[in-house]
PDB file of C-alpha atoms and ligand atoms in Angstrom:
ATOM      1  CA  UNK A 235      93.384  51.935   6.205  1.00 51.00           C
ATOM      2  CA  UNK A 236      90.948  54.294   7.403  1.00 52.00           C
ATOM      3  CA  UNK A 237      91.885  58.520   7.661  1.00 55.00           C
ATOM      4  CA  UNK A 238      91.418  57.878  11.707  1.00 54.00           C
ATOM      5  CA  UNK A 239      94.298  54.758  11.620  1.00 74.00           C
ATOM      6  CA  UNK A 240      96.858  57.976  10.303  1.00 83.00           C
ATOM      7  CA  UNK A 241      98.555  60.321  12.843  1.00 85.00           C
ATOM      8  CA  UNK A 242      97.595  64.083  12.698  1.00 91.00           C
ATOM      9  CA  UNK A 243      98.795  65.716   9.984  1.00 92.00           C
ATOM     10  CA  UNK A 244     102.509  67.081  10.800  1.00 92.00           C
ATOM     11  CA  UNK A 245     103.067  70.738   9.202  1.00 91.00           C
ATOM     12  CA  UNK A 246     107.291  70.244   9.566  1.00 90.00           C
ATOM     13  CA  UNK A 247     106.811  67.821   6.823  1.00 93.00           C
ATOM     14  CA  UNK A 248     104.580  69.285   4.506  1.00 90.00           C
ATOM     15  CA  UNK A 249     101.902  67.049   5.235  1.00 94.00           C
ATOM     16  CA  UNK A 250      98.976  68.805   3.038  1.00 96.00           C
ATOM     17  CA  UNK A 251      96.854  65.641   1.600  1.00 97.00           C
ATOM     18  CA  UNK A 252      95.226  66.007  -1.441  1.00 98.00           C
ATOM     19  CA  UNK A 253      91.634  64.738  -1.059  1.00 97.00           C
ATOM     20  CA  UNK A 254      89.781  64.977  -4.383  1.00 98.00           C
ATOM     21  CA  UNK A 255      89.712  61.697  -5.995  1.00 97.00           C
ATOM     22  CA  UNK A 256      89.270  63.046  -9.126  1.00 98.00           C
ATOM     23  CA  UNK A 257      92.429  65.582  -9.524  1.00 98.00           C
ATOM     24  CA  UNK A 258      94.689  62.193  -7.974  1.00 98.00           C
ATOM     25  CA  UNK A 259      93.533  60.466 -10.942  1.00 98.00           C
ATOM     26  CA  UNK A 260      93.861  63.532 -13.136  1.00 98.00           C
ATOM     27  CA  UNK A 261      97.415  63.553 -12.013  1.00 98.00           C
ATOM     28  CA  UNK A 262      98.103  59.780 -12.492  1.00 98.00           C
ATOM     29  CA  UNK A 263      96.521  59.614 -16.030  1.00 98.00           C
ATOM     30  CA  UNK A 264      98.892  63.369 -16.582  1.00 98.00           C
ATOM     31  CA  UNK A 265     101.599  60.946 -15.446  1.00 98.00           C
ATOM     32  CA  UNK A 266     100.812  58.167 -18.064  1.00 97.00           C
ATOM     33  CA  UNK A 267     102.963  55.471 -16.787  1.00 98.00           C
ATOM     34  CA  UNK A 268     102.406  51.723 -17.608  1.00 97.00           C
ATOM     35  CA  UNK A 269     103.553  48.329 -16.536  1.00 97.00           C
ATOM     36  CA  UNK A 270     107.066  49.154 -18.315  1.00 97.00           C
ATOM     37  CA  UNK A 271     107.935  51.785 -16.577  1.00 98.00           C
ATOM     38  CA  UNK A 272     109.800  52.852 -13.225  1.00 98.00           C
ATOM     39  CA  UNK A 273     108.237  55.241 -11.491  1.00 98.00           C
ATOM     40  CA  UNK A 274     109.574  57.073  -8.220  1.00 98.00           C
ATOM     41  CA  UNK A 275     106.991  59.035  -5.771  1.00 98.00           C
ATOM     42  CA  UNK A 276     108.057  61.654  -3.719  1.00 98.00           C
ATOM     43  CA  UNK A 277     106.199  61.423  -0.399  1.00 97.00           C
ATOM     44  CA  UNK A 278     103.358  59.139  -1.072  1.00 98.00           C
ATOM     45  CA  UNK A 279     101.911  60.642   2.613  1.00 97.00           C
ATOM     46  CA  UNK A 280      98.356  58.423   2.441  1.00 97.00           C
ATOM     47  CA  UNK A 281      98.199  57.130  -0.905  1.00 97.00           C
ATOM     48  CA  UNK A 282      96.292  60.080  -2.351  1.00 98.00           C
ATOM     49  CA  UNK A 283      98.691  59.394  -5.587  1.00 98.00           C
ATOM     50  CA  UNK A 284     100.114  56.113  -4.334  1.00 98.00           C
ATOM     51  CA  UNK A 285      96.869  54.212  -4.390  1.00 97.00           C
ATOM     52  CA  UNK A 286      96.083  54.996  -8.394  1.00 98.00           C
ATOM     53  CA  UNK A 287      99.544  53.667  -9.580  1.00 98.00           C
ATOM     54  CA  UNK A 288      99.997  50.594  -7.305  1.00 96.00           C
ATOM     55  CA  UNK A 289      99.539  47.423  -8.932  1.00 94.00           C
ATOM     56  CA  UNK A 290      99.520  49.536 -12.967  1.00 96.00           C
ATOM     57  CA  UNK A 291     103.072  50.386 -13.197  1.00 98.00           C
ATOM     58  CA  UNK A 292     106.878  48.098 -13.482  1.00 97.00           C
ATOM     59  CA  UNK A 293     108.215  49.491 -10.430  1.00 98.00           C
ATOM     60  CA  UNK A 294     107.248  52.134  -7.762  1.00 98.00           C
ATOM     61  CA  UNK A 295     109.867  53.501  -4.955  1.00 98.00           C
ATOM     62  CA  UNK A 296     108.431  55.422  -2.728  1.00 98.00           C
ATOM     63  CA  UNK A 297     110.465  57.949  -0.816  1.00 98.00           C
ATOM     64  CA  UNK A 298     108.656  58.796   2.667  1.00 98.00           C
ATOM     65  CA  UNK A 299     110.364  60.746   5.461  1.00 97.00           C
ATOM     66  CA  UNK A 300     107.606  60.488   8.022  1.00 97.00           C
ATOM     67  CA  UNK A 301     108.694  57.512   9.929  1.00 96.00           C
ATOM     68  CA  UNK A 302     104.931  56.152  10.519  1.00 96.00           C
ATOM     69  CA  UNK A 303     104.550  56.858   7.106  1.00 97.00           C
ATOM     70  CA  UNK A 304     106.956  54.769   5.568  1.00 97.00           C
ATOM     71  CA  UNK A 305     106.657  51.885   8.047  1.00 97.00           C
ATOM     72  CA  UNK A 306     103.029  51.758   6.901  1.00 97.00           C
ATOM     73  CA  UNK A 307     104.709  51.407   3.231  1.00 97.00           C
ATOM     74  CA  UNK A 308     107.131  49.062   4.068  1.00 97.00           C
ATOM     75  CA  UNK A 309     104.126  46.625   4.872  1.00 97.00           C
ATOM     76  CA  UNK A 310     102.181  47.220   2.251  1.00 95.00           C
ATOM     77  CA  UNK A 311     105.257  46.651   0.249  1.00 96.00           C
ATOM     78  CA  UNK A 312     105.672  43.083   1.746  1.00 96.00           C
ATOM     79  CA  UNK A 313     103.589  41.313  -0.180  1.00 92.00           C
ATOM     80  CA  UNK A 314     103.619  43.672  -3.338  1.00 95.00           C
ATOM     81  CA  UNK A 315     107.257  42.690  -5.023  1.00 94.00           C
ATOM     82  CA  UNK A 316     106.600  45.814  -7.520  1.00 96.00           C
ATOM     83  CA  UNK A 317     107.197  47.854  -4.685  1.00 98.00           C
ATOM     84  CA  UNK A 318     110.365  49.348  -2.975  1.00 97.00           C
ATOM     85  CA  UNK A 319     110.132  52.088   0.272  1.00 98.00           C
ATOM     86  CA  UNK A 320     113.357  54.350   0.619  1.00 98.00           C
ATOM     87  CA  UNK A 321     112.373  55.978   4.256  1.00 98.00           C
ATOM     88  CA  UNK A 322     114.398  58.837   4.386  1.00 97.00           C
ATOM     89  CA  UNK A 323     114.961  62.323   3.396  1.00 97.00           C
ATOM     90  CA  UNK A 324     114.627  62.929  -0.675  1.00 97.00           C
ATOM     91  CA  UNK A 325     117.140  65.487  -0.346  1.00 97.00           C
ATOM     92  CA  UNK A 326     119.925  62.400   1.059  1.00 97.00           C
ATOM     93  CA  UNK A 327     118.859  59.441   0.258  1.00 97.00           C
ATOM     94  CA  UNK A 328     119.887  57.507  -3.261  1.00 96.00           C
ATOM     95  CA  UNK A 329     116.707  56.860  -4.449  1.00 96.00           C
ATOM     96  CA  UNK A 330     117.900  55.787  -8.035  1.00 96.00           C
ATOM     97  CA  UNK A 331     119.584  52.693  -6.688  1.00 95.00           C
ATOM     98  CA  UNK A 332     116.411  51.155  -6.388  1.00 97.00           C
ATOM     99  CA  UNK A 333     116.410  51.701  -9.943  1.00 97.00           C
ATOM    100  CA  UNK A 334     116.730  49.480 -13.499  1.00 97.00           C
ATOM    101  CA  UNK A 335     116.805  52.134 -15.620  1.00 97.00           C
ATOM    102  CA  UNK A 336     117.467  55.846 -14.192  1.00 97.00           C
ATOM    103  CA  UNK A 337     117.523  57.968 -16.994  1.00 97.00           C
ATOM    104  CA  UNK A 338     113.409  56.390 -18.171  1.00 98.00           C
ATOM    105  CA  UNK A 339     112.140  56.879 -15.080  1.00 98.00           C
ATOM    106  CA  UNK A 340     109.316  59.277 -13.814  1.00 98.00           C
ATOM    107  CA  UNK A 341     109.053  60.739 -10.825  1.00 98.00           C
ATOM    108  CA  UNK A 342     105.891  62.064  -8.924  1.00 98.00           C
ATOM    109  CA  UNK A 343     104.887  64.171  -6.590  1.00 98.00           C
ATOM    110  CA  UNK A 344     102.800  66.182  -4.497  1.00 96.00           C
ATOM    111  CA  UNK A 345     105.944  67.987  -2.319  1.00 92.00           C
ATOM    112  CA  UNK A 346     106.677  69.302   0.239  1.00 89.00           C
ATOM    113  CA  UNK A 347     106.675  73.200  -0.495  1.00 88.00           C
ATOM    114  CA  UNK A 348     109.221  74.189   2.181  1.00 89.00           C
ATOM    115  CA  UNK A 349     111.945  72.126  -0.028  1.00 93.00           C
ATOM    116  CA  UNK A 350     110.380  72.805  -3.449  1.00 94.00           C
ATOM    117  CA  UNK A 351     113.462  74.457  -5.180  1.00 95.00           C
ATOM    118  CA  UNK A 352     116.347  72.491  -3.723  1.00 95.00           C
ATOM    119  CA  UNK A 353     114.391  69.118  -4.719  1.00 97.00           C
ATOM    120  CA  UNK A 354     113.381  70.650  -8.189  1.00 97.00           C
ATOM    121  CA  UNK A 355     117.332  70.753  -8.649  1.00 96.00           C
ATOM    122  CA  UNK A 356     117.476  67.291  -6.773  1.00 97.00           C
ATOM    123  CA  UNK A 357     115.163  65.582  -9.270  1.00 97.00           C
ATOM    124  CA  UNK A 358     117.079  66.892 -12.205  1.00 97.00           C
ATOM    125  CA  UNK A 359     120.593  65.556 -11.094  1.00 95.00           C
ATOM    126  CA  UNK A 360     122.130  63.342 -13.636  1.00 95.00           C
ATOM    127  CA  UNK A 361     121.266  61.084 -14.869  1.00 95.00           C
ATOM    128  CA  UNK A 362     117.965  62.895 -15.214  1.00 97.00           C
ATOM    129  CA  UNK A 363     114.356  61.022 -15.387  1.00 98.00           C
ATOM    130  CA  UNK A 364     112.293  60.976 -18.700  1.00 98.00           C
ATOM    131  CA  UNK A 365     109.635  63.058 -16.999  1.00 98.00           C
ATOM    132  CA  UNK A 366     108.892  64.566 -13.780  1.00 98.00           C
ATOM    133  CA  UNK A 367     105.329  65.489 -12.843  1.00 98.00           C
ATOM    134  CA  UNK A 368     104.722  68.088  -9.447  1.00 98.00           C
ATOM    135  CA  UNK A 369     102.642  69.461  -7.734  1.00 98.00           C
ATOM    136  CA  UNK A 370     104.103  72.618  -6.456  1.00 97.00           C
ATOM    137  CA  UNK A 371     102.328  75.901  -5.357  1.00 97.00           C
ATOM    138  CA  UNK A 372     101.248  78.452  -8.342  1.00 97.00           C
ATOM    139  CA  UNK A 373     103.628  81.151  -7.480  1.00 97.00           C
ATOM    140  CA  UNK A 374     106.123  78.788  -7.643  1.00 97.00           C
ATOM    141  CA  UNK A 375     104.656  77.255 -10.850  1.00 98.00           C
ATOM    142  CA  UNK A 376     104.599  81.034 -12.523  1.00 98.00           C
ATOM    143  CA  UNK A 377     108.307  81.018 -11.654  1.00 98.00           C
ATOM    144  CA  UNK A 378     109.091  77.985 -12.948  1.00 98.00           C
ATOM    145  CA  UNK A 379     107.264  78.601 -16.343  1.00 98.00           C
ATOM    146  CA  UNK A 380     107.681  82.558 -16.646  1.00 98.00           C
ATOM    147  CA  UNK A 381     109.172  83.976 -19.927  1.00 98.00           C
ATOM    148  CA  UNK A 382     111.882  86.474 -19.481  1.00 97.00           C
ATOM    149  CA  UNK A 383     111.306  90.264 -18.736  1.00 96.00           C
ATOM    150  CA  UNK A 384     107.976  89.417 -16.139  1.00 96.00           C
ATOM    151  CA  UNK A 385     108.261  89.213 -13.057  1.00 95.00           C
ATOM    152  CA  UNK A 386     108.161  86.019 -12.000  1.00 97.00           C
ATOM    153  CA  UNK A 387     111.181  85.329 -14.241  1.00 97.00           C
ATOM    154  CA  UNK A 388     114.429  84.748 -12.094  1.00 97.00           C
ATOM    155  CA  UNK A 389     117.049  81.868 -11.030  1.00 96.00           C
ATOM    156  CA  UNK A 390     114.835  78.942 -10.797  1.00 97.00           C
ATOM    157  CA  UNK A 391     113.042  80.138 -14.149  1.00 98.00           C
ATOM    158  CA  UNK A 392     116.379  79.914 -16.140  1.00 98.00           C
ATOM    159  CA  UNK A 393     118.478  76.753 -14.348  1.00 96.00           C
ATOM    160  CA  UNK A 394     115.147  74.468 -15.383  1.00 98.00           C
ATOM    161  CA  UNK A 395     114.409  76.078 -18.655  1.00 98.00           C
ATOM    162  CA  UNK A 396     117.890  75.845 -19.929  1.00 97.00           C
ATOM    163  CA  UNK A 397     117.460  71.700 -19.075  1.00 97.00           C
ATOM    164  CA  UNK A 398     114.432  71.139 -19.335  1.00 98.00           C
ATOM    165  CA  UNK A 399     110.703  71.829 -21.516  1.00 98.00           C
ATOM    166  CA  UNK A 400     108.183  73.032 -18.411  1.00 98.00           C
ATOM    167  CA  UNK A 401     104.465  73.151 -18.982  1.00 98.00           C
ATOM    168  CA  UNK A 402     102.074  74.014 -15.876  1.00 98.00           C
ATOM    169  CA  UNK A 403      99.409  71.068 -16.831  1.00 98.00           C
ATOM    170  CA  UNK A 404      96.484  72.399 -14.645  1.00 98.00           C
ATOM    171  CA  UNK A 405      95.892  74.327 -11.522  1.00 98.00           C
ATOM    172  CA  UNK A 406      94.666  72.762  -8.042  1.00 98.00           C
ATOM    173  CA  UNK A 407      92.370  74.967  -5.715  1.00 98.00           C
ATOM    174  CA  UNK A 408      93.483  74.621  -1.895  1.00 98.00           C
ATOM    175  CA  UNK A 409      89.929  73.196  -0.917  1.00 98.00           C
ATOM    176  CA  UNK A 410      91.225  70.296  -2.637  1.00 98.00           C
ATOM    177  CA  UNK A 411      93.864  69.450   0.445  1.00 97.00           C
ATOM    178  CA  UNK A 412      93.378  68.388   3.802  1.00 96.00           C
ATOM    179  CA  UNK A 413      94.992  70.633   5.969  1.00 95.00           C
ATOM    180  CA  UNK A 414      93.846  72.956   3.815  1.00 96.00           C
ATOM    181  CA  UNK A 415      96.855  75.040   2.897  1.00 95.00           C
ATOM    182  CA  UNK A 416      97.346  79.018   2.425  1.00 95.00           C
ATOM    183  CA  UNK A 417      98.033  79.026  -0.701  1.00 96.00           C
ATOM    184  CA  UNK A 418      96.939  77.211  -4.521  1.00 98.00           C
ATOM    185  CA  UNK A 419      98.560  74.981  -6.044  1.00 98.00           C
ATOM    186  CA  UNK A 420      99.392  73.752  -9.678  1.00 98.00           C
ATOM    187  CA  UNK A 421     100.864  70.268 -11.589  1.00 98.00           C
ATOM    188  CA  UNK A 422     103.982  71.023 -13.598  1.00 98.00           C
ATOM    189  CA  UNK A 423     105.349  68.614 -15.971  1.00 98.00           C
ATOM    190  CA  UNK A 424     109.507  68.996 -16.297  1.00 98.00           C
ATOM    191  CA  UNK A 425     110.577  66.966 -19.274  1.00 98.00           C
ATOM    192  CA  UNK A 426     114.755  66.899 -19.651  1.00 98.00           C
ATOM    193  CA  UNK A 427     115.836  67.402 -22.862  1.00 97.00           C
ATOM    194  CA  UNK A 428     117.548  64.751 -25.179  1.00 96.00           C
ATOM    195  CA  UNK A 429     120.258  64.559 -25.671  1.00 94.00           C
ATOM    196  CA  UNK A 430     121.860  66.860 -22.741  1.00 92.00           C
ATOM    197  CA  UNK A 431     122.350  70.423 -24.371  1.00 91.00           C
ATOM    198  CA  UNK A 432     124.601  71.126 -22.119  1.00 92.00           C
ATOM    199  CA  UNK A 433     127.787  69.451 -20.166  1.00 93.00           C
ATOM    200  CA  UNK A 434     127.796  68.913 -16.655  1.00 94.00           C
ATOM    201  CA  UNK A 435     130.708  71.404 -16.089  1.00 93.00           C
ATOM    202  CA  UNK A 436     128.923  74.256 -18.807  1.00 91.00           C
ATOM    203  CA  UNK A 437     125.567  73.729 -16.539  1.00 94.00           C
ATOM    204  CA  UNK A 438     127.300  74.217 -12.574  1.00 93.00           C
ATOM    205  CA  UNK A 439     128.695  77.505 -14.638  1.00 92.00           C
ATOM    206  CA  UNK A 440     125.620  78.660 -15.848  1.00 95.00           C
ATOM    207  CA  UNK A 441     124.131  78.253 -12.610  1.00 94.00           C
ATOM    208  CA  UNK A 442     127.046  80.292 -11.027  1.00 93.00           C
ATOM    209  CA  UNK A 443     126.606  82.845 -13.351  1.00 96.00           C
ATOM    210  CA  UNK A 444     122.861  82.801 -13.291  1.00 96.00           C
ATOM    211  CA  UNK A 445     122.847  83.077  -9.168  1.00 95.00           C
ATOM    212  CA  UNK A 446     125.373  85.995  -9.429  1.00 95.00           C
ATOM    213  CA  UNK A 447     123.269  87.643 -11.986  1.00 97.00           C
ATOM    214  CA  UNK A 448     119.718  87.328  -9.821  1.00 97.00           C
ATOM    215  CA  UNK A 449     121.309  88.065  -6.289  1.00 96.00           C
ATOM    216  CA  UNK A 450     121.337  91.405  -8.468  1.00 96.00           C
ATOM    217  CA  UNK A 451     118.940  91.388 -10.279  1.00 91.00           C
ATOM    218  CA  UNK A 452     118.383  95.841 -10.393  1.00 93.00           C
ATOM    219  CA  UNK A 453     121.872  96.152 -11.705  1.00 96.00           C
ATOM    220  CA  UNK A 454     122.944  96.619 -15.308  1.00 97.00           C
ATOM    221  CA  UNK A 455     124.169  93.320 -17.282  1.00 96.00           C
ATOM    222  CA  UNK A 456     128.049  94.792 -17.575  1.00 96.00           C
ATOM    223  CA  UNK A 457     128.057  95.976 -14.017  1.00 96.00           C
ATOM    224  CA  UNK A 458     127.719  92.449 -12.526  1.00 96.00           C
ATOM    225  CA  UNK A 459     129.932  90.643 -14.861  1.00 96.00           C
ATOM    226  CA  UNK A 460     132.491  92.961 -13.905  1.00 96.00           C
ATOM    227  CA  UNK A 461     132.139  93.674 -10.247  1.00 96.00           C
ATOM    228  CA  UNK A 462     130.185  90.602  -8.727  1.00 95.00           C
ATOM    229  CA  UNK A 463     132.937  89.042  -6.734  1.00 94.00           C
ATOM    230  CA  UNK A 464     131.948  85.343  -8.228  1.00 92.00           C
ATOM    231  CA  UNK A 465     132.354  86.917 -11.835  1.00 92.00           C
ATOM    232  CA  UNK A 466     135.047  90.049 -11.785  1.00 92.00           C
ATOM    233  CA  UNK A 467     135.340  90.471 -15.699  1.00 94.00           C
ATOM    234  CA  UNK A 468     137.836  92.601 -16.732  1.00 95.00           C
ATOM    235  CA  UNK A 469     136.082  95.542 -19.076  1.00 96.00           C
ATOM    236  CA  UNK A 470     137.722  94.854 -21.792  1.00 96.00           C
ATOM    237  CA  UNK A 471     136.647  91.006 -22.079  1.00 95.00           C
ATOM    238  CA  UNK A 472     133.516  91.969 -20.670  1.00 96.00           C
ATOM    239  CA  UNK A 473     132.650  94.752 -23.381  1.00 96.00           C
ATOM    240  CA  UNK A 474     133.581  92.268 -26.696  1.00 96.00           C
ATOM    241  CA  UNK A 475     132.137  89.477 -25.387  1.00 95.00           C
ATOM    242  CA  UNK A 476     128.738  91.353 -24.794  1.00 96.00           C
ATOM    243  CA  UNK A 477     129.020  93.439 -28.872  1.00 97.00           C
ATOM    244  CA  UNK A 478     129.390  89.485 -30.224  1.00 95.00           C
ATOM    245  CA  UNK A 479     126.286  87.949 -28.584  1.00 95.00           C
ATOM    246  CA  UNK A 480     124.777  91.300 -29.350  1.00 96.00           C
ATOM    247  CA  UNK A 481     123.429  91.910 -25.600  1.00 96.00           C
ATOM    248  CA  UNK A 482     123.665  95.357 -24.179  1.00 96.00           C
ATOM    249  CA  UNK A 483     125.192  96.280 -21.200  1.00 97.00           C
ATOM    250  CA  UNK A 484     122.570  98.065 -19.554  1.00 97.00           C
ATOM    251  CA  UNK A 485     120.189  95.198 -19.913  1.00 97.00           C
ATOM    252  CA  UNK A 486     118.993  93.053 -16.679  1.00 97.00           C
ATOM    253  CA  UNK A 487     119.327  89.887 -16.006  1.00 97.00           C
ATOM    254  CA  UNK A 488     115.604  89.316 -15.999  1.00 96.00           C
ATOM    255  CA  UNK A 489     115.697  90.475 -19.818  1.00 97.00           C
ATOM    256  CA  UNK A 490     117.861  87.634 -20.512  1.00 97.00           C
ATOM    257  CA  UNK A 491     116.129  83.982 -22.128  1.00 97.00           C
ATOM    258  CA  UNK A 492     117.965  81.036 -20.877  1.00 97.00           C
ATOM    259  CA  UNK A 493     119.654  80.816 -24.161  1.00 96.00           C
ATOM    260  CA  UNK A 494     121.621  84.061 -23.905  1.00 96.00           C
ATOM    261  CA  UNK A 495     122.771  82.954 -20.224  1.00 97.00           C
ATOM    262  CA  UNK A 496     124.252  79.608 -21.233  1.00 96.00           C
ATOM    263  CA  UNK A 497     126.085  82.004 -24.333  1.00 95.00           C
ATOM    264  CA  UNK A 498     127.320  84.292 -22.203  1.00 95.00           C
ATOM    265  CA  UNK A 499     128.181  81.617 -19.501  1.00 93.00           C
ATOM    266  CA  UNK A 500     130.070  80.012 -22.208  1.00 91.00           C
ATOM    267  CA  UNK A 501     131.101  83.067 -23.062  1.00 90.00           C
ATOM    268  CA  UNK A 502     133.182  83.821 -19.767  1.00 87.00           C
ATOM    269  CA  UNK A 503     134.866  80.863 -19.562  1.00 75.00           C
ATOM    270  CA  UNK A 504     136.518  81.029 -23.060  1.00 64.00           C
TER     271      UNK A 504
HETATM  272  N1  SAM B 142     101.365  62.335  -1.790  1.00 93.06           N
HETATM  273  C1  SAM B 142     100.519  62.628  -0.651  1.00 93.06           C
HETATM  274  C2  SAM B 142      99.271  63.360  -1.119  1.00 93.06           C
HETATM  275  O1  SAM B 142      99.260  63.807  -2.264  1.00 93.06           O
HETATM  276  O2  SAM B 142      98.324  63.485  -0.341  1.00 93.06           O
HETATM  277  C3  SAM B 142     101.244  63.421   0.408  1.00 93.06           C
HETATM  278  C4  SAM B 142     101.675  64.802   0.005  1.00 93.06           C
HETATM  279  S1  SAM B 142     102.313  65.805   1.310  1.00 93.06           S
HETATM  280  C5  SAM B 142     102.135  67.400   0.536  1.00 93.06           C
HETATM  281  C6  SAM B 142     104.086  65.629   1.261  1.00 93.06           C
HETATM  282  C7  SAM B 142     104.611  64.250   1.657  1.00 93.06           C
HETATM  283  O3  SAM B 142     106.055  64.304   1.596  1.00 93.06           O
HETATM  284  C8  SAM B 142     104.290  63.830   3.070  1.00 93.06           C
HETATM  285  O4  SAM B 142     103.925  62.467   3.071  1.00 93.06           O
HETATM  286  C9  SAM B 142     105.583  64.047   3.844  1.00 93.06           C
HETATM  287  O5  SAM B 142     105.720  63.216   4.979  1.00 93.06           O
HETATM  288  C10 SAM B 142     106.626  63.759   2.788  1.00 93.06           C
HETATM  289  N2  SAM B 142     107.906  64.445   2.990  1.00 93.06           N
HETATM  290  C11 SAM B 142     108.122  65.663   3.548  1.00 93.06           C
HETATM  291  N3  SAM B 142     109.414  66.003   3.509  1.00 93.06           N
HETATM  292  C12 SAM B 142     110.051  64.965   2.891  1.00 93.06           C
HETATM  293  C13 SAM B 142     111.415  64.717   2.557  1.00 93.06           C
HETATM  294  N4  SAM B 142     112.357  65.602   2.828  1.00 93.06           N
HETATM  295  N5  SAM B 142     111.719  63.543   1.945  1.00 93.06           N
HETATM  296  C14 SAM B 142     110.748  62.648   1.653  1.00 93.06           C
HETATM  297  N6  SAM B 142     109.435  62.837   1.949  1.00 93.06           N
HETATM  298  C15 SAM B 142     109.094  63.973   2.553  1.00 93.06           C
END
């Protein structure tokens, strides 16, 4: 299908194409999947990503939104048994039903940015894929990579750190979309670890705590584990539990590496 046979470009959706042939097949090969393996792709848009595994992989799903979009997938899917369309939004629809084998899966995708976040979180819900490979914009790739104590160190930093191994694989200059967008972009690669580290209960409290801790982020450690109202410590607790995992009150939460979250998350509820 030519570029003309395509609607314009809608901006609700994200629709940014990436154009260079060479960086979709940079991200494919980054992807390494083979005829074993399930892979799901997160808004295939034109194929920029779609095209290169087609035909080389077990299984591809492809989750489109975009009504045309998807309807365009759906027929290419006809005669390709190898492939399954969800149309729908990634955020509702149950994409690992069309799956053998959940938890070996990986997922790709060059995503929307206005639902980066929320889907990173999405992606990761149990049980989680093998490997997920994104293309997300560099400030959000900083974020999602950053040690503690910088800057770019926050929420998002520790909830996929504490799960997770992230690597930012390569940047991706805006020329290199169609819109072209405001902003850069980079691949991440977001491999869960094995076995789970944590529970499912432990992680929704570390993220509790972790969100409490970042809404207030300028405040001292012991100030926000006793006065946030999701966390109102009483001192007592708060002051022993902080001397045993050897953390000082004063500190910030961006001072804090995932590991001392989930110890002091634990930490709270015992
Ligand atoms: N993969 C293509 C590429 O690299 O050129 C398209 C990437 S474009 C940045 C994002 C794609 O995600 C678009 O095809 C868009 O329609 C789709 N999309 C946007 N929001 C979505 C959502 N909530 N669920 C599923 N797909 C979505």
């Amino acid at each position: 299908m030519s570029e003309r046979s395509f609607s314009r470009p809608k901006r609700a959706l994200g629709q940014n194409f990436l154009v260079d042939g060479k960086l979709q097949r940079r991200i494919v090969a980054a992807l390494g999947a083979g005829p074993e393996d399930e892979v799901v792709e997160i808004g295939p848009g034109r194929g920029a990503l779609t095209r290169h595994l087609m035909g080389r992989v077990g299984r591809l799903v492809l989750v489109e939104l975009d009504d045309a979009l998807a309807q365009y997938w759906a027929a290419e899917a006809t005669h390709r048994p190898s492939v399954r369309v969800v149309h729908g939004d990634v955020m509702e629809v149950d994409f690992r039903r069309e799956l053998e084998r959940p938890a070996e899966a990986l997922v790709v995708g060059n995503i929307p940015y206005n639902i980066t976040s929320p889907l990173i979180f999405r992606l990761l819900e149990r049980p989680r894929p093998r490997r997920v490979l994104l293309m997300v914009q560099e400030e959000v790739a900083r974020r999602l990579v950053a040690p503690p104590g910088t800057k770019s160190y926050g929420a998002l930093s520790v909830g996929v750190q504490s799960v997770a191994r992230v690597r930012r694989l390569f940047g991706v200059g805006r020329k290199a979309f169609r819109p072209v967008p405001r902003v850069d972009s980079a691949v991440v690669e977001i491999e869960p670890f094995r076995p789970e580290p944590l529970s499912a209960e432990a992680e929704e409290r570390l993220r509790g705590l972790v969100r409490a801790a970042f809404q207030w982020r300028r405040k001292q450690l012991r100030k926000i584990l006793l006065q946030h109202p999701e966390l109102g410590m009483a001192p007592q607790r708060a002051d022993a539990l902080l001397t045993e995992l050897g953390v000082s009150p004063a500190a910030r939460p961006e001072t804090l590496s995932p590991e001392e979250f989930i110890a002091l998350s634990e930490g709270i509820d015992g």
